[in-house]
């Protein structure tokens, strides 16, 4: 197999696999910050700073600030209940949107591998297993069990940035492995040409290049459509979080002791 042919095919496959991660997945920007970490379990919501619980809400109605229970009127309890309910709805949504964004890219790469090596082929199953393991660990990072969540303090301007720092290298490794898997799977039939059959090998390379081009166009369209749908979901989430920020401001007016712990901050 000529080195130039192998390099050309490797470049084409690499460019195809990078499509899902080179496109801008999110046009929507939230311009919202979480100033503290949030831990949610079925009975409690905890607002934490550097590992220490500053605010704790028990069963939506009982409030503790720095370990001391705050006596609440029925009106204050109602506001606290509305706020804690919003937190319980929106924090899991942050996790869902971020994971779905990563999943768009991973599914697209898996689709490429399946298209080039065969559905349920050994190569495709090998790559799929790596995707499943990564997604399980991403969920475990934020969702410890069925109804337990943890979100660290962060800027929500870019949902996909939630994962790039921690998982970007692993995603790149999966893509690199996928390239090798594809080249190995198709190598015997397309690339493993004896020098005496150079013309035939070149013809098959050209045919495969055309196949990659067709697949690339379809993949770009599919990723764009799925990203657009996710962007709408993110836009709705941002609106809900903005409303929750307004409710938090109302809660702080009703319970001044909470003023030092502004969880949600909307940037202008």
PDB file of C-alpha atoms in Angstrom:
ATOM      1  CA  UNK A   1       0.000   0.000   0.000  1.00  0.00           C
ATOM      2  CA  UNK A   2       1.439   3.343  -1.000  1.00  0.00           C
ATOM      3  CA  UNK A   3       2.019   5.708   1.905  1.00  0.00           C
ATOM      4  CA  UNK A   4       0.515   8.640  -0.021  1.00  0.00           C
ATOM      5  CA  UNK A   5      -2.740   6.739  -0.602  1.00  0.00           C
ATOM      6  CA  UNK A   6      -2.974   5.700   3.024  1.00  0.00           C
ATOM      7  CA  UNK A   7      -2.314   9.253   4.213  1.00  0.00           C
ATOM      8  CA  UNK A   8      -4.914  10.647   1.816  1.00  0.00           C
ATOM      9  CA  UNK A   9      -7.582   8.220   2.982  1.00  0.00           C
ATOM     10  CA  UNK A  10      -6.685   8.793   6.639  1.00  0.00           C
ATOM     11  CA  UNK A  11      -7.062  12.548   6.119  1.00  0.00           C
ATOM     12  CA  UNK A  12     -10.479  12.071   4.461  1.00  0.00           C
ATOM     13  CA  UNK A  13     -11.755   9.815   7.251  1.00  0.00           C
ATOM     14  CA  UNK A  14     -10.375  12.152   9.914  1.00  0.00           C
ATOM     15  CA  UNK A  15     -12.108  15.185   8.377  1.00  0.00           C
ATOM     16  CA  UNK A  16     -15.387  13.256   8.238  1.00  0.00           C
ATOM     17  CA  UNK A  17     -15.225  12.181  11.889  1.00  0.00           C
ATOM     18  CA  UNK A  18     -14.447  15.713  13.042  1.00  0.00           C
ATOM     19  CA  UNK A  19     -17.566  17.209  11.414  1.00  0.00           C
ATOM     20  CA  UNK A  20     -19.803  16.741  14.494  1.00  0.00           C
ATOM     21  CA  UNK A  21     -17.294  18.511  16.744  1.00  0.00           C
ATOM     22  CA  UNK A  22     -16.230  21.267  14.339  1.00  0.00           C
ATOM     23  CA  UNK A  23     -19.737  22.693  13.890  1.00  0.00           C
ATOM     24  CA  UNK A  24     -21.137  25.253  16.316  1.00  0.00           C
ATOM     25  CA  UNK A  25     -23.710  23.210  18.218  1.00  0.00           C
ATOM     26  CA  UNK A  26     -25.181  26.038  20.276  1.00  0.00           C
ATOM     27  CA  UNK A  27     -26.188  29.415  18.892  1.00  0.00           C
ATOM     28  CA  UNK A  28     -28.123  30.126  22.072  1.00  0.00           C
ATOM     29  CA  UNK A  29     -26.180  31.787  24.874  1.00  0.00           C
ATOM     30  CA  UNK A  30     -27.611  31.881  28.351  1.00  0.00           C
ATOM     31  CA  UNK A  31     -25.601  34.768  29.850  1.00  0.00           C
ATOM     32  CA  UNK A  32     -26.334  33.232  33.253  1.00  0.00           C
ATOM     33  CA  UNK A  33     -23.921  32.230  35.994  1.00  0.00           C
ATOM     34  CA  UNK A  34     -24.281  29.755  38.837  1.00  0.00           C
ATOM     35  CA  UNK A  35     -22.318  31.352  41.661  1.00  0.00           C
ATOM     36  CA  UNK A  36     -22.393  28.272  43.902  1.00  0.00           C
ATOM     37  CA  UNK A  37     -22.454  24.543  43.548  1.00  0.00           C
ATOM     38  CA  UNK A  38     -25.826  22.807  43.850  1.00  0.00           C
ATOM     39  CA  UNK A  39     -26.440  19.337  45.268  1.00  0.00           C
ATOM     40  CA  UNK A  40     -29.897  17.804  44.903  1.00  0.00           C
ATOM     41  CA  UNK A  41     -31.277  14.610  46.428  1.00  0.00           C
ATOM     42  CA  UNK A  42     -34.924  13.596  46.897  1.00  0.00           C
ATOM     43  CA  UNK A  43     -35.268  15.385  50.251  1.00  0.00           C
ATOM     44  CA  UNK A  44     -32.685  18.161  50.198  1.00  0.00           C
ATOM     45  CA  UNK A  45     -31.253  20.956  48.097  1.00  0.00           C
ATOM     46  CA  UNK A  46     -27.857  22.216  49.204  1.00  0.00           C
ATOM     47  CA  UNK A  47     -26.067  25.325  47.975  1.00  0.00           C
ATOM     48  CA  UNK A  48     -22.365  24.796  48.571  1.00  0.00           C
ATOM     49  CA  UNK A  49     -19.228  26.920  48.459  1.00  0.00           C
ATOM     50  CA  UNK A  50     -15.825  25.217  48.380  1.00  0.00           C
ATOM     51  CA  UNK A  51     -17.327  21.986  49.635  1.00  0.00           C
ATOM     52  CA  UNK A  52     -19.211  23.568  52.539  1.00  0.00           C
ATOM     53  CA  UNK A  53     -23.001  23.771  52.688  1.00  0.00           C
ATOM     54  CA  UNK A  54     -24.129  27.378  53.037  1.00  0.00           C
ATOM     55  CA  UNK A  55     -27.853  26.994  52.389  1.00  0.00           C
ATOM     56  CA  UNK A  56     -29.976  23.878  52.777  1.00  0.00           C
ATOM     57  CA  UNK A  57     -33.639  23.411  51.896  1.00  0.00           C
ATOM     58  CA  UNK A  58     -35.378  20.374  53.361  1.00  0.00           C
ATOM     59  CA  UNK A  59     -38.568  19.090  51.731  1.00  0.00           C
ATOM     60  CA  UNK A  60     -39.128  22.453  49.999  1.00  0.00           C
ATOM     61  CA  UNK A  61     -40.266  24.257  53.183  1.00  0.00           C
ATOM     62  CA  UNK A  62     -37.503  24.089  55.802  1.00  0.00           C
ATOM     63  CA  UNK A  63     -34.573  26.504  55.420  1.00  0.00           C
ATOM     64  CA  UNK A  64     -31.115  26.367  57.009  1.00  0.00           C
ATOM     65  CA  UNK A  65     -28.464  29.037  56.511  1.00  0.00           C
ATOM     66  CA  UNK A  66     -24.950  28.139  57.700  1.00  0.00           C
ATOM     67  CA  UNK A  67     -26.475  25.335  59.764  1.00  0.00           C
ATOM     68  CA  UNK A  68     -29.079  27.442  61.542  1.00  0.00           C
ATOM     69  CA  UNK A  69     -32.773  26.978  60.852  1.00  0.00           C
ATOM     70  CA  UNK A  70     -34.632  30.085  59.720  1.00  0.00           C
ATOM     71  CA  UNK A  71     -38.198  30.485  60.960  1.00  0.00           C
ATOM     72  CA  UNK A  72     -40.504  31.098  58.001  1.00  0.00           C
ATOM     73  CA  UNK A  73     -43.993  32.484  57.570  1.00  0.00           C
ATOM     74  CA  UNK A  74     -46.452  30.674  55.305  1.00  0.00           C
ATOM     75  CA  UNK A  75     -45.768  33.250  52.566  1.00  0.00           C
ATOM     76  CA  UNK A  76     -42.012  32.738  52.852  1.00  0.00           C
ATOM     77  CA  UNK A  77     -42.509  28.968  52.755  1.00  0.00           C
ATOM     78  CA  UNK A  78     -44.546  29.309  49.588  1.00  0.00           C
ATOM     79  CA  UNK A  79     -41.785  31.347  47.888  1.00  0.00           C
ATOM     80  CA  UNK A  80     -39.149  28.893  49.079  1.00  0.00           C
ATOM     81  CA  UNK A  81     -41.211  25.982  47.773  1.00  0.00           C
ATOM     82  CA  UNK A  82     -41.552  27.623  44.341  1.00  0.00           C
ATOM     83  CA  UNK A  83     -37.833  28.357  44.181  1.00  0.00           C
ATOM     84  CA  UNK A  84     -36.754  24.872  45.269  1.00  0.00           C
ATOM     85  CA  UNK A  85     -39.191  23.346  42.779  1.00  0.00           C
ATOM     86  CA  UNK A  86     -37.606  25.411  40.020  1.00  0.00           C
ATOM     87  CA  UNK A  87     -34.139  24.260  41.057  1.00  0.00           C
ATOM     88  CA  UNK A  88     -35.273  20.641  40.960  1.00  0.00           C
ATOM     89  CA  UNK A  89     -36.621  21.091  37.440  1.00  0.00           C
ATOM     90  CA  UNK A  90     -33.796  23.143  35.941  1.00  0.00           C
ATOM     91  CA  UNK A  91     -30.620  21.567  37.343  1.00  0.00           C
ATOM     92  CA  UNK A  92     -31.357  18.176  35.749  1.00  0.00           C
ATOM     93  CA  UNK A  93     -32.116  20.075  32.520  1.00  0.00           C
ATOM     94  CA  UNK A  94     -28.582  21.546  32.549  1.00  0.00           C
ATOM     95  CA  UNK A  95     -27.181  18.023  32.710  1.00  0.00           C
ATOM     96  CA  UNK A  96     -29.564  16.748  30.030  1.00  0.00           C
ATOM     97  CA  UNK A  97     -28.723  19.524  27.548  1.00  0.00           C
ATOM     98  CA  UNK A  98     -24.974  19.229  28.035  1.00  0.00           C
ATOM     99  CA  UNK A  99     -24.989  15.444  27.667  1.00  0.00           C
ATOM    100  CA  UNK A 100     -27.241  15.648  24.603  1.00  0.00           C
ATOM    101  CA  UNK A 101     -24.791  18.064  23.004  1.00  0.00           C
ATOM    102  CA  UNK A 102     -21.935  15.604  23.444  1.00  0.00           C
ATOM    103  CA  UNK A 103     -24.201  12.766  22.323  1.00  0.00           C
ATOM    104  CA  UNK A 104     -24.891  14.468  18.993  1.00  0.00           C
ATOM    105  CA  UNK A 105     -21.213  14.237  18.164  1.00  0.00           C
ATOM    106  CA  UNK A 106     -20.702  10.711  19.486  1.00  0.00           C
ATOM    107  CA  UNK A 107     -23.733   9.317  17.644  1.00  0.00           C
ATOM    108  CA  UNK A 108     -22.582  10.939  14.422  1.00  0.00           C
ATOM    109  CA  UNK A 109     -19.120   9.397  14.710  1.00  0.00           C
ATOM    110  CA  UNK A 110     -20.690   6.027  15.468  1.00  0.00           C
ATOM    111  CA  UNK A 111     -22.893   6.405  12.394  1.00  0.00           C
ATOM    112  CA  UNK A 112     -19.822   7.034  10.238  1.00  0.00           C
ATOM    113  CA  UNK A 113     -18.097   3.918  11.557  1.00  0.00           C
ATOM    114  CA  UNK A 114     -21.241   1.822  11.005  1.00  0.00           C
ATOM    115  CA  UNK A 115     -21.644   3.192   7.451  1.00  0.00           C
ATOM    116  CA  UNK A 116     -18.073   2.412   6.474  1.00  0.00           C
ATOM    117  CA  UNK A 117     -17.506  -0.884   8.262  1.00  0.00           C
ATOM    118  CA  UNK A 118     -21.043  -2.286   8.461  1.00  0.00           C
ATOM    119  CA  UNK A 119     -23.857  -2.069  11.002  1.00  0.00           C
ATOM    120  CA  UNK A 120     -23.081  -4.219  14.060  1.00  0.00           C
ATOM    121  CA  UNK A 121     -19.666  -5.055  12.672  1.00  0.00           C
ATOM    122  CA  UNK A 122     -16.915  -5.872  15.154  1.00  0.00           C
ATOM    123  CA  UNK A 123     -15.393  -2.457  14.425  1.00  0.00           C
ATOM    124  CA  UNK A 124     -18.669  -0.638  15.010  1.00  0.00           C
ATOM    125  CA  UNK A 125     -19.356  -2.537  18.234  1.00  0.00           C
ATOM    126  CA  UNK A 126     -15.864  -1.733  19.492  1.00  0.00           C
ATOM    127  CA  UNK A 127     -16.363   2.009  18.966  1.00  0.00           C
ATOM    128  CA  UNK A 128     -19.908   1.876  20.379  1.00  0.00           C
ATOM    129  CA  UNK A 129     -18.597   0.281  23.573  1.00  0.00           C
ATOM    130  CA  UNK A 130     -16.190   3.199  24.033  1.00  0.00           C
ATOM    131  CA  UNK A 131     -19.040   5.692  23.516  1.00  0.00           C
ATOM    132  CA  UNK A 132     -21.257   3.903  26.035  1.00  0.00           C
ATOM    133  CA  UNK A 133     -18.505   3.886  28.638  1.00  0.00           C
ATOM    134  CA  UNK A 134     -17.783   7.602  28.154  1.00  0.00           C
ATOM    135  CA  UNK A 135     -21.460   8.598  28.339  1.00  0.00           C
ATOM    136  CA  UNK A 136     -21.906   6.518  31.494  1.00  0.00           C
ATOM    137  CA  UNK A 137     -18.995   8.324  33.141  1.00  0.00           C
ATOM    138  CA  UNK A 138     -20.297  11.732  32.009  1.00  0.00           C
ATOM    139  CA  UNK A 139     -23.660  10.999  33.604  1.00  0.00           C
ATOM    140  CA  UNK A 140     -21.987   9.663  36.749  1.00  0.00           C
ATOM    141  CA  UNK A 141     -20.069  12.941  37.017  1.00  0.00           C
ATOM    142  CA  UNK A 142     -23.307  14.925  37.416  1.00  0.00           C
ATOM    143  CA  UNK A 143     -25.990  12.362  38.258  1.00  0.00           C
ATOM    144  CA  UNK A 144     -24.848  10.130  41.099  1.00  0.00           C
ATOM    145  CA  UNK A 145     -28.075   8.118  41.134  1.00  0.00           C
ATOM    146  CA  UNK A 146     -31.624   8.314  39.832  1.00  0.00           C
ATOM    147  CA  UNK A 147     -32.580  11.609  41.515  1.00  0.00           C
ATOM    148  CA  UNK A 148     -29.247  12.908  42.822  1.00  0.00           C
ATOM    149  CA  UNK A 149     -27.451  15.716  40.963  1.00  0.00           C
ATOM    150  CA  UNK A 150     -24.426  17.900  41.437  1.00  0.00           C
ATOM    151  CA  UNK A 151     -23.581  21.008  39.419  1.00  0.00           C
ATOM    152  CA  UNK A 152     -20.436  23.022  40.133  1.00  0.00           C
ATOM    153  CA  UNK A 153     -20.352  26.833  40.017  1.00  0.00           C
ATOM    154  CA  UNK A 154     -20.047  27.853  36.365  1.00  0.00           C
ATOM    155  CA  UNK A 155     -20.845  30.181  33.528  1.00  0.00           C
ATOM    156  CA  UNK A 156     -23.669  28.810  31.371  1.00  0.00           C
ATOM    157  CA  UNK A 157     -22.777  30.833  28.266  1.00  0.00           C
ATOM    158  CA  UNK A 158     -21.761  27.630  26.500  1.00  0.00           C
ATOM    159  CA  UNK A 159     -23.306  24.339  27.554  1.00  0.00           C
ATOM    160  CA  UNK A 160     -20.773  22.242  25.671  1.00  0.00           C
ATOM    161  CA  UNK A 161     -17.946  23.876  27.635  1.00  0.00           C
ATOM    162  CA  UNK A 162     -19.197  21.977  30.683  1.00  0.00           C
ATOM    163  CA  UNK A 163     -17.453  18.888  29.362  1.00  0.00           C
ATOM    164  CA  UNK A 164     -14.637  19.937  27.063  1.00  0.00           C
ATOM    165  CA  UNK A 165     -12.069  20.503  29.782  1.00  0.00           C
ATOM    166  CA  UNK A 166     -12.660  17.171  31.473  1.00  0.00           C
ATOM    167  CA  UNK A 167     -13.607  14.920  28.561  1.00  0.00           C
ATOM    168  CA  UNK A 168     -12.206  16.563  25.422  1.00  0.00           C
ATOM    169  CA  UNK A 169      -9.080  14.408  25.411  1.00  0.00           C
ATOM    170  CA  UNK A 170     -11.147  11.227  25.670  1.00  0.00           C
ATOM    171  CA  UNK A 171     -13.416  12.297  22.814  1.00  0.00           C
ATOM    172  CA  UNK A 172     -10.341  13.010  20.687  1.00  0.00           C
ATOM    173  CA  UNK A 173      -8.975   9.569  21.593  1.00  0.00           C
ATOM    174  CA  UNK A 174     -12.235   7.909  20.526  1.00  0.00           C
ATOM    175  CA  UNK A 175     -12.101   9.738  17.194  1.00  0.00           C
ATOM    176  CA  UNK A 176      -8.466   8.750  16.708  1.00  0.00           C
ATOM    177  CA  UNK A 177      -9.312   5.135  17.523  1.00  0.00           C
ATOM    178  CA  UNK A 178     -12.247   5.268  15.116  1.00  0.00           C
ATOM    179  CA  UNK A 179      -9.945   6.372  12.303  1.00  0.00           C
ATOM    180  CA  UNK A 180      -7.690   3.416  12.980  1.00  0.00           C
ATOM    181  CA  UNK A 181     -10.650   1.063  13.218  1.00  0.00           C
ATOM    182  CA  UNK A 182     -12.054   2.219   9.884  1.00  0.00           C
ATOM    183  CA  UNK A 183      -8.713   2.021   8.101  1.00  0.00           C
ATOM    184  CA  UNK A 184      -8.155  -1.462   9.489  1.00  0.00           C
ATOM    185  CA  UNK A 185     -11.642  -2.630   8.494  1.00  0.00           C
ATOM    186  CA  UNK A 186     -11.514  -1.363   4.918  1.00  0.00           C
ATOM    187  CA  UNK A 187      -7.789  -1.659   4.410  1.00  0.00           C
ATOM    188  CA  UNK A 188      -7.724  -5.163   2.933  1.00  0.00           C
ATOM    189  CA  UNK A 189     -10.354  -4.413   0.318  1.00  0.00           C
ATOM    190  CA  UNK A 190      -9.334  -0.837  -0.562  1.00  0.00           C
ATOM    191  CA  UNK A 191      -5.796  -0.074   0.487  1.00  0.00           C
ATOM    192  CA  UNK A 192      -3.873  -3.340   0.592  1.00  0.00           C
ATOM    193  CA  UNK A 193      -2.886  -3.192  -3.060  1.00  0.00           C
ATOM    194  CA  UNK A 194       0.265  -4.668  -4.411  1.00  0.00           C
ATOM    195  CA  UNK A 195       2.433  -2.192  -6.316  1.00  0.00           C
ATOM    196  CA  UNK A 196       1.692  -4.104  -9.491  1.00  0.00           C
ATOM    197  CA  UNK A 197      -1.992  -3.228  -9.156  1.00  0.00           C
ATOM    198  CA  UNK A 198      -1.537   0.482  -8.586  1.00  0.00           C
ATOM    199  CA  UNK A 199      -4.236   1.525 -11.055  1.00  0.00           C
ATOM    200  CA  UNK A 200      -6.873  -0.716  -9.505  1.00  0.00           C
ATOM    201  CA  UNK A 201      -5.992   0.460  -6.016  1.00  0.00           C
ATOM    202  CA  UNK A 202      -6.201   4.094  -7.083  1.00  0.00           C
ATOM    203  CA  UNK A 203      -9.609   3.507  -8.638  1.00  0.00           C
ATOM    204  CA  UNK A 204     -10.920   2.027  -5.400  1.00  0.00           C
ATOM    205  CA  UNK A 205      -9.451   4.935  -3.422  1.00  0.00           C
ATOM    206  CA  UNK A 206     -11.264   7.395  -5.703  1.00  0.00           C
ATOM    207  CA  UNK A 207     -14.524   5.470  -5.293  1.00  0.00           C
ATOM    208  CA  UNK A 208     -14.110   5.457  -1.538  1.00  0.00           C
ATOM    209  CA  UNK A 209     -13.351   9.188  -1.538  1.00  0.00           C
ATOM    210  CA  UNK A 210     -16.644   9.814  -3.370  1.00  0.00           C
ATOM    211  CA  UNK A 211     -18.432   7.693  -0.803  1.00  0.00           C
ATOM    212  CA  UNK A 212     -16.885   9.757   1.985  1.00  0.00           C
ATOM    213  CA  UNK A 213     -17.956  12.980   0.284  1.00  0.00           C
ATOM    214  CA  UNK A 214     -21.586  11.821   0.034  1.00  0.00           C
ATOM    215  CA  UNK A 215     -21.530  10.639   3.628  1.00  0.00           C
ATOM    216  CA  UNK A 216     -19.994  13.948   4.734  1.00  0.00           C
ATOM    217  CA  UNK A 217     -22.787  16.021   3.161  1.00  0.00           C
ATOM    218  CA  UNK A 218     -25.482  13.894   4.772  1.00  0.00           C
ATOM    219  CA  UNK A 219     -23.730  13.997   8.130  1.00  0.00           C
ATOM    220  CA  UNK A 220     -23.383  17.781   8.086  1.00  0.00           C
ATOM    221  CA  UNK A 221     -27.117  18.150   7.429  1.00  0.00           C
ATOM    222  CA  UNK A 222     -28.111  15.665  10.130  1.00  0.00           C
ATOM    223  CA  UNK A 223     -25.836  17.208  12.773  1.00  0.00           C
ATOM    224  CA  UNK A 224     -27.110  20.690  11.900  1.00  0.00           C
ATOM    225  CA  UNK A 225     -30.747  19.580  12.252  1.00  0.00           C
ATOM    226  CA  UNK A 226     -30.179  17.874  15.600  1.00  0.00           C
ATOM    227  CA  UNK A 227     -28.153  20.835  16.868  1.00  0.00           C
ATOM    228  CA  UNK A 228     -30.946  23.216  15.868  1.00  0.00           C
ATOM    229  CA  UNK A 229     -33.490  21.168  17.830  1.00  0.00           C
ATOM    230  CA  UNK A 230     -31.185  21.141  20.853  1.00  0.00           C
ATOM    231  CA  UNK A 231     -30.672  24.878  20.520  1.00  0.00           C
ATOM    232  CA  UNK A 232     -34.430  25.422  20.861  1.00  0.00           C
ATOM    233  CA  UNK A 233     -34.397  23.285  23.988  1.00  0.00           C
ATOM    234  CA  UNK A 234     -31.515  25.366  25.367  1.00  0.00           C
ATOM    235  CA  UNK A 235     -33.377  28.600  24.596  1.00  0.00           C
ATOM    236  CA  UNK A 236     -36.403  27.431  26.588  1.00  0.00           C
ATOM    237  CA  UNK A 237     -34.116  26.418  29.436  1.00  0.00           C
ATOM    238  CA  UNK A 238     -32.495  29.869  29.469  1.00  0.00           C
ATOM    239  CA  UNK A 239     -35.897  31.544  29.672  1.00  0.00           C
ATOM    240  CA  UNK A 240     -36.890  29.314  32.569  1.00  0.00           C
ATOM    241  CA  UNK A 241     -33.641  30.019  34.402  1.00  0.00           C
ATOM    242  CA  UNK A 242     -34.124  33.763  33.904  1.00  0.00           C
ATOM    243  CA  UNK A 243     -37.577  33.454  35.480  1.00  0.00           C
ATOM    244  CA  UNK A 244     -36.025  31.468  38.318  1.00  0.00           C
ATOM    245  CA  UNK A 245     -33.494  34.270  38.841  1.00  0.00           C
ATOM    246  CA  UNK A 246     -36.378  36.735  39.218  1.00  0.00           C
ATOM    247  CA  UNK A 247     -38.046  34.399  41.713  1.00  0.00           C
ATOM    248  CA  UNK A 248     -34.780  34.176  43.649  1.00  0.00           C
ATOM    249  CA  UNK A 249     -34.659  37.987  43.846  1.00  0.00           C
ATOM    250  CA  UNK A 250     -38.209  37.971  45.230  1.00  0.00           C
ATOM    251  CA  UNK A 251     -37.194  35.296  47.737  1.00  0.00           C
ATOM    252  CA  UNK A 252     -34.240  37.409  48.912  1.00  0.00           C
ATOM    253  CA  UNK A 253     -36.540  40.352  49.537  1.00  0.00           C
ATOM    254  CA  UNK A 254     -38.801  38.138  51.620  1.00  0.00           C
ATOM    255  CA  UNK A 255     -35.892  36.450  53.478  1.00  0.00           C
ATOM    256  CA  UNK A 256     -33.029  38.969  53.819  1.00  0.00           C
ATOM    257  CA  UNK A 257     -30.767  36.346  55.409  1.00  0.00           C
ATOM    258  CA  UNK A 258     -30.434  34.790  51.942  1.00  0.00           C
ATOM    259  CA  UNK A 259     -28.976  37.948  50.380  1.00  0.00           C
ATOM    260  CA  UNK A 260     -25.399  36.733  50.840  1.00  0.00           C
ATOM    261  CA  UNK A 261     -26.086  33.644  48.724  1.00  0.00           C
ATOM    262  CA  UNK A 262     -27.214  34.651  45.254  1.00  0.00           C
ATOM    263  CA  UNK A 263     -27.167  31.368  43.359  1.00  0.00           C
ATOM    264  CA  UNK A 264     -28.362  32.509  39.924  1.00  0.00           C
ATOM    265  CA  UNK A 265     -26.930  35.624  38.320  1.00  0.00           C
ATOM    266  CA  UNK A 266     -28.099  36.972  34.982  1.00  0.00           C
ATOM    267  CA  UNK A 267     -25.454  38.874  33.010  1.00  0.00           C
ATOM    268  CA  UNK A 268     -26.424  41.967  31.044  1.00  0.00           C
TER     269      UNK A 268
END
